[in-house]
Coordinates of C-alpha atoms in Angstrom, one line a residue:
Chain A
M1 CA -34.3 9.1 32.2
N2 CA -32.2 11.4 29.8
V3 CA -30.9 10.1 26.8
S4 CA -27.4 11.1 26.4
P5 CA -25.3 10.5 23.7
E6 CA -23.5 7.6 25.8
H7 CA -26.8 5.8 25.6
I8 CA -27.2 6.1 22.1
E9 CA -23.9 5.0 21.5
L10 CA -24.4 2.1 23.4
L11 CA -28.0 1.3 21.9
W12 CA -25.8 1.3 18.5
R13 CA -23.2 -1.2 19.9
Y14 CA -26.1 -3.5 20.8
I15 CA -27.6 -3.1 17.2
N16 CA -24.4 -3.9 15.5
A17 CA -23.7 -7.1 17.8
M18 CA -27.1 -8.1 17.2
L19 CA -26.5 -7.9 13.5
V20 CA -23.2 -9.9 13.8
T21 CA -24.9 -12.7 16.0
L22 CA -27.7 -12.8 13.5
G23 CA -25.6 -12.8 10.4
V24 CA -23.1 -15.5 11.7
S25 CA -25.8 -17.7 13.1
L26 CA -28.1 -17.7 10.2
L27 CA -25.2 -18.2 7.7
A28 CA -23.9 -21.2 9.8
A29 CA -27.6 -22.6 10.2
F30 CA -28.2 -22.4 6.4
I31 CA -25.0 -23.9 5.6
G32 CA -25.7 -26.5 8.3
M33 CA -29.3 -27.1 6.8
A34 CA -28.1 -27.9 3.5
I35 CA -25.4 -30.2 4.7
G36 CA -27.8 -32.1 6.9
F37 CA -30.4 -32.2 4.1
L38 CA -27.8 -33.7 1.5
L39 CA -26.5 -36.1 4.1
N40 CA -29.9 -37.3 4.6
V41 CA -30.7 -37.5 0.8
L42 CA -27.2 -39.6 0.6
R43 CA -28.1 -41.7 3.7
I44 CA -31.6 -42.6 1.8
C45 CA -29.9 -43.3 -1.6
Y46 CA -27.1 -45.4 -0.3
P47 CA -28.3 -47.0 2.8
R48 CA -25.6 -49.9 2.7
Q49 CA -22.7 -47.9 2.0
L50 CA -23.6 -44.5 4.2
S51 CA -25.4 -45.5 6.9
I52 CA -22.4 -46.5 9.1
P53 CA -20.1 -43.5 8.4
Y54 CA -23.4 -41.4 8.8
R55 CA -23.9 -42.6 12.3
L56 CA -20.0 -42.2 13.1
L57 CA -20.2 -38.4 12.1
V58 CA -23.4 -37.8 14.2
W59 CA -21.9 -39.5 17.4
L60 CA -18.8 -37.8 17.0
I61 CA -20.0 -34.4 16.6
R62 CA -23.1 -34.4 19.0
G63 CA -21.1 -36.2 21.6
T64 CA -18.6 -33.3 21.8
P65 CA -19.0 -30.0 23.2
Y66 CA -19.3 -27.0 20.7
F67 CA -16.6 -25.0 22.6
S68 CA -14.1 -27.7 21.6
Q69 CA -14.9 -27.9 18.0
L70 CA -14.6 -24.3 17.9
M71 CA -11.1 -24.3 19.5
I72 CA -10.1 -27.0 16.9
V73 CA -11.1 -25.1 13.9
Y74 CA -9.8 -21.8 15.1
F75 CA -6.4 -22.7 16.7
G76 CA -6.0 -26.3 15.2
L77 CA -6.5 -25.7 11.6
P78 CA -3.8 -23.4 11.6
V79 CA -1.3 -26.2 12.4
I80 CA -2.1 -27.7 9.1
G81 CA -1.8 -24.5 7.2
L82 CA -5.6 -23.5 7.2
T83 CA -5.7 -19.9 9.1
L84 CA -9.4 -18.6 9.4
S85 CA -10.6 -15.3 11.0
A86 CA -12.8 -15.3 13.7
T87 CA -16.0 -15.0 11.5
Q88 CA -15.0 -17.9 9.4
A89 CA -14.1 -20.1 12.2
T90 CA -17.1 -19.5 13.9
V91 CA -19.3 -20.0 10.7
A92 CA -17.5 -22.9 9.8
S93 CA -17.5 -24.8 13.2
L94 CA -21.3 -23.6 13.9
A95 CA -22.1 -25.1 10.4
L96 CA -20.3 -28.5 11.2
Y97 CA -21.9 -28.7 14.6
S98 CA -25.5 -28.0 13.5
S99 CA -25.4 -30.2 10.4
V100 CA -25.8 -33.3 12.1
Y101 CA -28.5 -32.0 14.4
F102 CA -30.3 -30.7 11.4
A103 CA -29.5 -34.0 9.6
E104 CA -31.3 -36.0 12.3
I105 CA -34.2 -33.6 12.3
F106 CA -34.6 -34.5 8.2
R107 CA -34.2 -38.2 9.5
S108 CA -36.9 -38.0 11.5
G109 CA -39.1 -36.0 9.0
W110 CA -38.7 -38.8 6.5
N111 CA -39.4 -41.3 9.0
S112 CA -42.6 -39.7 9.9
I113 CA -44.0 -40.3 6.3
A114 CA -46.4 -43.4 6.5
P115 CA -45.4 -46.3 4.5
G116 CA -48.7 -46.5 2.7
H117 CA -48.1 -43.1 0.9
L118 CA -45.2 -44.4 -0.8
E119 CA -47.1 -47.5 -1.8
A120 CA -49.5 -45.2 -3.3
A121 CA -47.0 -43.7 -5.4
Q122 CA -45.5 -47.0 -6.4
A123 CA -49.1 -48.2 -7.3
F124 CA -49.6 -45.3 -9.5
G125 CA -46.6 -45.7 -11.5
I126 CA -44.8 -42.8 -9.7
N127 CA -41.2 -43.3 -9.9
R128 CA -38.6 -43.5 -6.9
W129 CA -37.1 -40.2 -7.6
Q130 CA -40.5 -38.2 -8.4
S131 CA -42.0 -39.8 -5.1
L132 CA -38.7 -38.5 -3.4
R133 CA -39.1 -35.0 -4.9
H134 CA -43.1 -34.9 -4.9
I135 CA -44.3 -36.8 -2.2
E136 CA -41.7 -37.6 0.5
M137 CA -39.8 -34.2 0.5
P138 CA -42.6 -31.7 0.9
Q139 CA -44.1 -34.0 3.8
A140 CA -40.7 -34.2 5.6
L141 CA -40.2 -30.5 5.3
I142 CA -43.7 -29.7 6.7
F143 CA -43.1 -32.2 9.6
A144 CA -39.4 -30.8 10.1
L145 CA -40.2 -27.2 9.9
P146 CA -40.7 -26.2 13.4
L147 CA -37.7 -28.3 14.5
L148 CA -35.6 -26.6 11.9
G149 CA -36.7 -23.2 13.4
N150 CA -35.8 -24.5 16.9
Q151 CA -32.4 -25.8 15.8
T152 CA -31.7 -22.2 14.1
V153 CA -32.7 -20.7 17.5
L154 CA -30.1 -23.3 19.4
V155 CA -27.5 -22.1 16.9
I156 CA -28.0 -18.5 17.4
K157 CA -27.6 -19.1 21.5
E158 CA -24.6 -21.5 20.9
S159 CA -22.8 -18.7 18.8
A160 CA -22.1 -16.9 22.1
V161 CA -19.3 -19.3 22.6
A162 CA -17.7 -17.3 19.6
S163 CA -17.0 -14.3 22.2
V164 CA -14.0 -16.4 23.3
I165 CA -12.2 -15.9 20.1
T166 CA -13.3 -12.3 20.1
L167 CA -15.9 -12.3 17.5
P168 CA -17.5 -9.1 18.2
E169 CA -21.2 -10.6 18.8
L170 CA -23.7 -10.1 21.4
T171 CA -22.0 -11.7 24.4
M172 CA -18.6 -10.4 23.7
T173 CA -19.9 -6.9 23.4
T174 CA -21.9 -7.2 26.6
G175 CA -18.7 -8.3 28.2
E176 CA -16.9 -5.2 27.3
I177 CA -19.7 -3.1 28.3
V178 CA -19.7 -4.7 31.7
S179 CA -16.1 -4.5 32.5
A180 CA -16.1 -0.6 31.3
T181 CA -18.9 0.3 33.6
Y182 CA -19.1 -2.4 36.5
D183 CA -22.7 -2.4 35.8
Y184 CA -23.8 -6.2 35.5
V185 CA -27.6 -6.0 35.7
G186 CA -28.5 -3.6 32.8
P187 CA -26.2 -4.9 30.1
Y188 CA -27.0 -8.4 30.7
A189 CA -30.9 -7.8 31.1
L190 CA -30.2 -6.2 27.3
L191 CA -28.4 -9.1 26.3
I192 CA -31.4 -11.4 27.3
L193 CA -33.7 -9.2 25.6
C194 CA -31.8 -9.1 22.3
Y195 CA -31.4 -13.1 22.1
W196 CA -35.3 -13.1 22.9
L197 CA -35.9 -10.9 20.0
L198 CA -33.9 -12.6 17.7
A199 CA -35.6 -16.2 18.8
Q200 CA -39.1 -14.4 18.2
T201 CA -37.8 -13.3 14.8
I202 CA -37.0 -16.9 13.8
A203 CA -40.2 -18.2 15.2
L204 CA -42.4 -15.6 13.1
A205 CA -40.3 -16.5 9.9
V206 CA -41.1 -20.3 10.5
R207 CA -44.8 -19.6 11.1
G208 CA -44.5 -17.5 7.8
C209 CA -43.0 -20.6 6.1
A210 CA -45.3 -23.1 7.2
T211 CA -48.1 -20.9 5.8
L212 CA -46.6 -20.9 2.4
L213 CA -45.7 -24.5 2.4
T214 CA -49.3 -25.6 3.2
S215 CA -51.2 -22.9 0.9
P216 CA -53.3 -24.2 -1.7
Q217 CA -51.6 -22.6 -4.7
R218 CA -49.0 -25.2 -4.2
T219 CA -51.1 -27.8 -5.5
L220 CA -49.3 -30.1 -8.2
Chain B
M1 CA -63.0 -66.1 -26.8
T2 CA -61.1 -63.2 -25.4
L3 CA -58.4 -63.5 -23.1
P4 CA -58.9 -62.8 -19.3
I5 CA -57.6 -59.4 -18.4
L6 CA -55.9 -61.1 -15.3
Q7 CA -54.5 -64.4 -15.1
L8 CA -53.1 -65.8 -11.8
R9 CA -51.3 -69.2 -12.1
A10 CA -50.4 -70.9 -9.0
V11 CA -49.3 -67.7 -7.1
G12 CA -47.5 -68.2 -3.7
K13 CA -46.0 -65.9 -1.4
S14 CA -43.8 -66.5 1.7
Y15 CA -42.8 -64.2 4.4
G16 CA -39.4 -66.1 5.4
T17 CA -40.8 -69.5 6.4
V18 CA -44.3 -68.7 6.3
R19 CA -46.1 -69.4 3.2
V20 CA -49.0 -67.0 3.0
L21 CA -50.1 -67.7 -0.4
K22 CA -50.1 -71.3 -1.6
G23 CA -50.7 -71.6 -5.1
V24 CA -53.8 -69.3 -6.3
D25 CA -55.4 -69.6 -9.6
L26 CA -57.8 -66.9 -10.6
D27 CA -58.9 -65.7 -14.0
V28 CA -60.8 -62.2 -14.3
K29 CA -62.5 -61.4 -17.6
R30 CA -63.2 -57.7 -18.7
G31 CA -66.2 -56.4 -17.1
E32 CA -66.3 -59.0 -14.2
I33 CA -66.5 -58.0 -10.5
V34 CA -64.7 -60.6 -8.3
S35 CA -65.2 -60.4 -4.7
L36 CA -62.6 -62.0 -2.3
I37 CA -63.9 -63.0 0.9
G38 CA -62.9 -65.0 3.9
P39 CA -61.3 -64.9 7.5
S40 CA -58.8 -62.2 8.5
G41 CA -55.0 -63.6 7.6
S42 CA -56.4 -65.6 5.0
G43 CA -54.2 -64.0 2.2
K44 CA -56.9 -62.0 0.5
T45 CA -54.8 -58.7 0.7
T46 CA -51.8 -60.4 -0.1
L47 CA -53.0 -61.7 -3.0
L48 CA -54.4 -58.4 -4.2
R49 CA -51.2 -56.7 -3.5
C50 CA -49.5 -59.2 -5.5
I51 CA -51.7 -58.5 -8.8
N52 CA -50.1 -55.1 -8.8
F53 CA -46.5 -56.1 -7.5
L54 CA -46.8 -53.8 -4.5
E55 CA -46.0 -57.4 -2.9
A56 CA -43.3 -59.4 -4.8
Y57 CA -44.9 -63.0 -5.4
D58 CA -42.3 -65.7 -5.3
E59 CA -44.1 -68.7 -7.0
G60 CA -46.3 -69.0 -10.1
E61 CA -47.3 -66.3 -12.6
V62 CA -49.6 -63.0 -12.6
W63 CA -50.5 -62.3 -16.3
I64 CA -52.0 -58.6 -17.0
K65 CA -53.3 -58.4 -20.3
G66 CA -51.0 -61.3 -21.4
Q67 CA -47.9 -59.8 -20.0
L68 CA -46.0 -61.3 -17.2
L69 CA -45.8 -59.0 -14.3
G70 CA -42.6 -58.5 -12.2
Y71 CA -40.2 -61.0 -13.6
H72 CA -38.3 -61.6 -16.9
S73 CA -37.3 -65.1 -16.4
K74 CA -38.4 -68.5 -14.8
G75 CA -36.8 -67.8 -11.6
R76 CA -38.6 -66.0 -8.7
T77 CA -35.5 -64.5 -7.0
P78 CA -35.2 -60.9 -6.5
Q79 CA -32.5 -61.1 -9.3
D80 CA -34.9 -62.3 -11.8
R81 CA -37.3 -59.3 -11.3
D82 CA -37.9 -56.6 -13.9
S83 CA -36.7 -52.9 -13.4
E84 CA -39.3 -50.6 -11.5
A85 CA -39.9 -49.0 -15.0
V86 CA -40.8 -52.3 -16.8
I87 CA -43.0 -53.2 -13.7
A88 CA -44.8 -49.7 -13.8
E89 CA -45.5 -50.4 -17.5
V90 CA -47.2 -54.0 -17.1
R91 CA -49.3 -52.5 -14.1
R92 CA -50.3 -49.7 -15.9
P93 CA -53.8 -51.0 -16.7
V94 CA -54.4 -51.6 -13.1
S95 CA -55.2 -49.0 -10.1
M96 CA -55.7 -49.2 -6.6
V97 CA -57.9 -48.2 -4.0
F98 CA -56.5 -48.8 -0.5
Q99 CA -58.1 -49.6 3.0
Q100 CA -56.6 -46.7 4.6
F101 CA -57.1 -44.3 1.5
N102 CA -53.3 -43.4 1.3
L103 CA -54.0 -40.1 0.0
W104 CA -50.9 -37.7 0.0
P105 CA -51.7 -35.1 3.0
H106 CA -49.7 -32.2 1.4
M107 CA -51.6 -32.0 -1.6
T108 CA -55.2 -31.0 -2.3
V109 CA -58.0 -33.0 -3.2
L110 CA -57.3 -32.0 -6.9
G111 CA -53.5 -32.5 -6.4
N112 CA -53.9 -36.0 -5.3
V113 CA -56.0 -36.9 -8.1
A114 CA -53.9 -35.2 -10.8
A115 CA -50.7 -36.4 -9.5
P116 CA -50.5 -39.5 -11.2
L117 CA -51.6 -37.9 -14.3
V118 CA -48.7 -35.5 -14.3
L119 CA -45.8 -37.5 -12.7
A120 CA -46.5 -40.9 -14.4
K121 CA -48.5 -40.6 -17.5
K122 CA -46.8 -37.2 -18.4
I123 CA -50.0 -35.2 -18.9
N124 CA -49.7 -31.6 -18.8
K125 CA -51.0 -29.8 -15.8
T126 CA -53.9 -27.9 -17.2
E127 CA -55.2 -31.1 -18.9
A128 CA -54.4 -33.3 -15.6
H129 CA -56.5 -30.9 -13.6
R130 CA -59.3 -31.1 -16.2
L131 CA -59.4 -35.0 -15.9
A132 CA -59.0 -34.8 -12.1
G133 CA -62.1 -32.5 -11.9
L134 CA -64.0 -34.8 -14.0
A135 CA -63.0 -37.9 -11.9
L136 CA -64.0 -35.7 -8.9
E137 CA -67.4 -35.0 -10.4
R138 CA -68.0 -38.8 -11.0
V139 CA -67.6 -39.5 -7.1
G140 CA -69.7 -36.4 -6.3
L141 CA -66.7 -34.3 -5.0
A142 CA -66.3 -31.5 -7.4
A143 CA -67.1 -28.9 -4.6
K144 CA -64.1 -30.2 -2.7
V145 CA -61.3 -29.9 -5.0
D146 CA -59.4 -27.4 -2.9
A147 CA -59.7 -29.1 0.4
Y148 CA -57.0 -31.0 2.0
P149 CA -57.4 -34.6 2.8
A150 CA -57.5 -33.9 6.7
Q151 CA -60.5 -31.5 6.0
L152 CA -62.7 -34.5 4.7
S153 CA -64.6 -37.2 6.4
G154 CA -63.5 -40.7 6.0
G155 CA -65.9 -41.6 3.3
Q156 CA -65.1 -38.3 1.5
Q157 CA -61.4 -39.3 1.6
Q158 CA -62.1 -42.7 0.3
R159 CA -64.1 -41.2 -2.5
V160 CA -61.0 -39.2 -3.5
G161 CA -59.0 -42.3 -3.5
I162 CA -61.4 -43.9 -5.9
A163 CA -61.3 -40.6 -8.2
R164 CA -57.4 -41.2 -8.1
A165 CA -57.9 -44.6 -9.2
L166 CA -60.3 -43.8 -11.9
A167 CA -58.6 -40.7 -13.3
I168 CA -55.7 -42.8 -14.5
E169 CA -58.6 -44.8 -16.7
P170 CA -57.7 -48.2 -15.4
E171 CA -59.0 -51.3 -16.9
V172 CA -59.0 -53.1 -13.7
M173 CA -59.4 -51.6 -10.3
L174 CA -58.2 -53.3 -7.1
L175 CA -60.1 -52.4 -4.0
D176 CA -58.6 -53.4 -0.7
E177 CA -61.4 -53.3 2.0
P178 CA -62.4 -49.8 0.7
T179 CA -64.8 -49.4 3.5
S180 CA -63.0 -51.3 6.4
A181 CA -61.7 -48.0 7.9
L182 CA -65.3 -46.0 7.7
D183 CA -68.0 -45.9 10.5
P184 CA -71.4 -47.5 9.2
E185 CA -72.9 -44.1 8.4
L186 CA -69.8 -43.5 5.7
V187 CA -70.0 -46.9 4.2
E188 CA -72.9 -46.4 2.3
E189 CA -71.5 -43.4 0.3
V190 CA -68.7 -45.3 -0.8
L191 CA -70.5 -48.3 -1.6
S192 CA -72.7 -46.6 -4.0
V193 CA -69.9 -45.1 -6.0
I194 CA -68.6 -48.5 -6.4
R195 CA -72.1 -49.8 -7.3
E196 CA -72.1 -47.1 -10.0
L197 CA -68.8 -47.9 -11.3
A198 CA -69.9 -51.8 -11.5
H199 CA -72.8 -50.6 -13.4
E200 CA -70.5 -48.7 -15.9
G201 CA -69.0 -52.1 -16.7
M202 CA -65.6 -51.6 -14.5
T203 CA -63.7 -54.4 -14.0
M204 CA -62.9 -54.8 -10.4
V205 CA -61.4 -57.2 -7.9
M206 CA -62.3 -56.5 -4.4
V207 CA -61.4 -57.7 -0.8
T208 CA -64.3 -57.0 1.4
H209 CA -66.3 -58.0 4.5
E210 CA -69.5 -56.3 3.3
M211 CA -71.0 -59.5 2.6
S212 CA -74.5 -58.3 1.5
F213 CA -72.8 -56.0 -1.1
A214 CA -70.4 -58.6 -2.2
A215 CA -73.6 -60.9 -2.8
K216 CA -75.2 -58.3 -4.9
I217 CA -72.6 -56.8 -7.0
S218 CA -70.5 -59.6 -7.6
D219 CA -70.2 -61.9 -10.8
H220 CA -67.6 -64.0 -8.9
V221 CA -67.0 -64.7 -5.2
V222 CA -63.7 -66.4 -4.0
F223 CA -63.7 -67.6 -0.6
M224 CA -60.0 -67.8 0.7
E225 CA -58.4 -69.5 3.8
A226 CA -54.8 -70.0 5.0
G227 CA -53.5 -68.9 1.8
R228 CA -55.9 -71.1 -0.6
I229 CA -59.0 -70.6 -2.5
V230 CA -61.4 -72.8 -0.7
E231 CA -64.3 -72.3 -3.2
A232 CA -65.0 -69.8 -6.0
G233 CA -68.3 -69.3 -7.9
P234 CA -71.4 -67.1 -8.4
P235 CA -72.5 -65.4 -5.3
A236 CA -75.8 -67.3 -5.5
R237 CA -74.0 -70.6 -4.6
L238 CA -71.6 -69.3 -2.2
F239 CA -74.0 -67.2 -0.1
G240 CA -76.9 -69.7 -0.6
K241 CA -76.0 -73.2 -0.4
S242 CA -72.3 -73.8 -0.3
A243 CA -71.4 -77.5 0.1
T244 CA -68.3 -76.5 1.8
P245 CA -68.8 -76.6 5.7
R246 CA -66.2 -74.0 6.6
I247 CA -67.8 -71.4 4.1
Q248 CA -71.0 -72.2 6.0
Q249 CA -69.8 -71.7 9.3
F250 CA -67.9 -68.3 8.1
L251 CA -71.1 -67.0 6.7
K252 CA -73.5 -68.1 9.6
P253 CA -73.0 -65.0 11.7
W254 CA -74.0 -62.9 8.8
L255 CA -77.2 -65.0 7.6
D256 CA -78.2 -65.1 11.3
R257 CA -78.1 -61.3 11.6
S258 CA -79.6 -60.6 8.1
L259 CA -82.5 -63.2 8.9
S260 CA -83.1 -61.6 12.5
I261 CA -83.4 -58.0 11.4

């Protein structure tokens, strides 16, 4: 097969679209992770006041499709005077959507810590805050790490929905190429490959983090 | 006469309507080794956990070096409790070795032993690591400082637990069935470390099912049942010819076994 200028242009479009997908998803995942972590720390610190609002939020966001949430953020918020660009709306809605999943991941991480580890901290005069910071958080993170990576991959795949509000990410770009060339197999095969590559990158990054987190240099 | 380092006066504890400790009196003098024995569910472990307020007792008094542990008034409701910081200060001379070791799995052996020094005693990291290294040397684990708990055998993990309890330079050590989670081969290495501490004059209160060990090492043996002390005294009396039928009955299988071997 000869490599024509059209091919190079096509490749270039895929690379650009991949960067849009990756950028939007990673930004949303990081914001979502931060919100989820915060939600969880608040939930631990104020169990009586916050456990019901927390459950309500999780129930509401997890129980509705991401598509509808994106629609409300992109088309609904302008009604109250808040107009977001397609990129902003995607990042905001994806961050919100993923935050409750991330919060639940952190929650399960915290629940996985054996009560004896906290008792040992208590018995040795380590206070509540130090225990949270030095005993619980590192353990919860190590436990949660693979799940965080998994959820990030899900965010990347969910970002395809943003094609309906014309965000020039992978799925939207592929759709355009398909409608211009009437070739379905080639572009969609490439699309699959692109998403797969992104997922592999995340998996590699997670493995790297895991090695870092458990390296002996991190001894207290 | 010097003040006992630990004084328990009519200590009681209830979970809901179940009263698991029913007024326990006990004095532990400096340098003494006290073993708590008795059937499962008799309240031995709960009593031990009340001595450092991991369990909040709700009757009586626990005094550590003349300071009342856990409460600032006559009442025993949660409102009468001292703050965490005050409790931590009073229990400072006391350290604990757990049945399930309770090492922190994300820290190395050295990190586990140094953590209480850095976090609770505010010793700088370099000095804490030096002290932790010394404690690990005493339990024969100087070579394992960089290992993680999961890479060690049960016996080694428990020795790390003992080193962690030693490093804070306690005046009393509480040991909660330190060998119960270990297979017979590993029990001896942990017992020999405890024996060594005993020879060095460490004050210890130990819950144990190792009768021969308790008989040899203890100054006092306390037999508990149903939340009460049934009999307390020197090992020769309890293990030899106790007048209490219940103790004879409890010890019979052990005596039979040691005679038949």
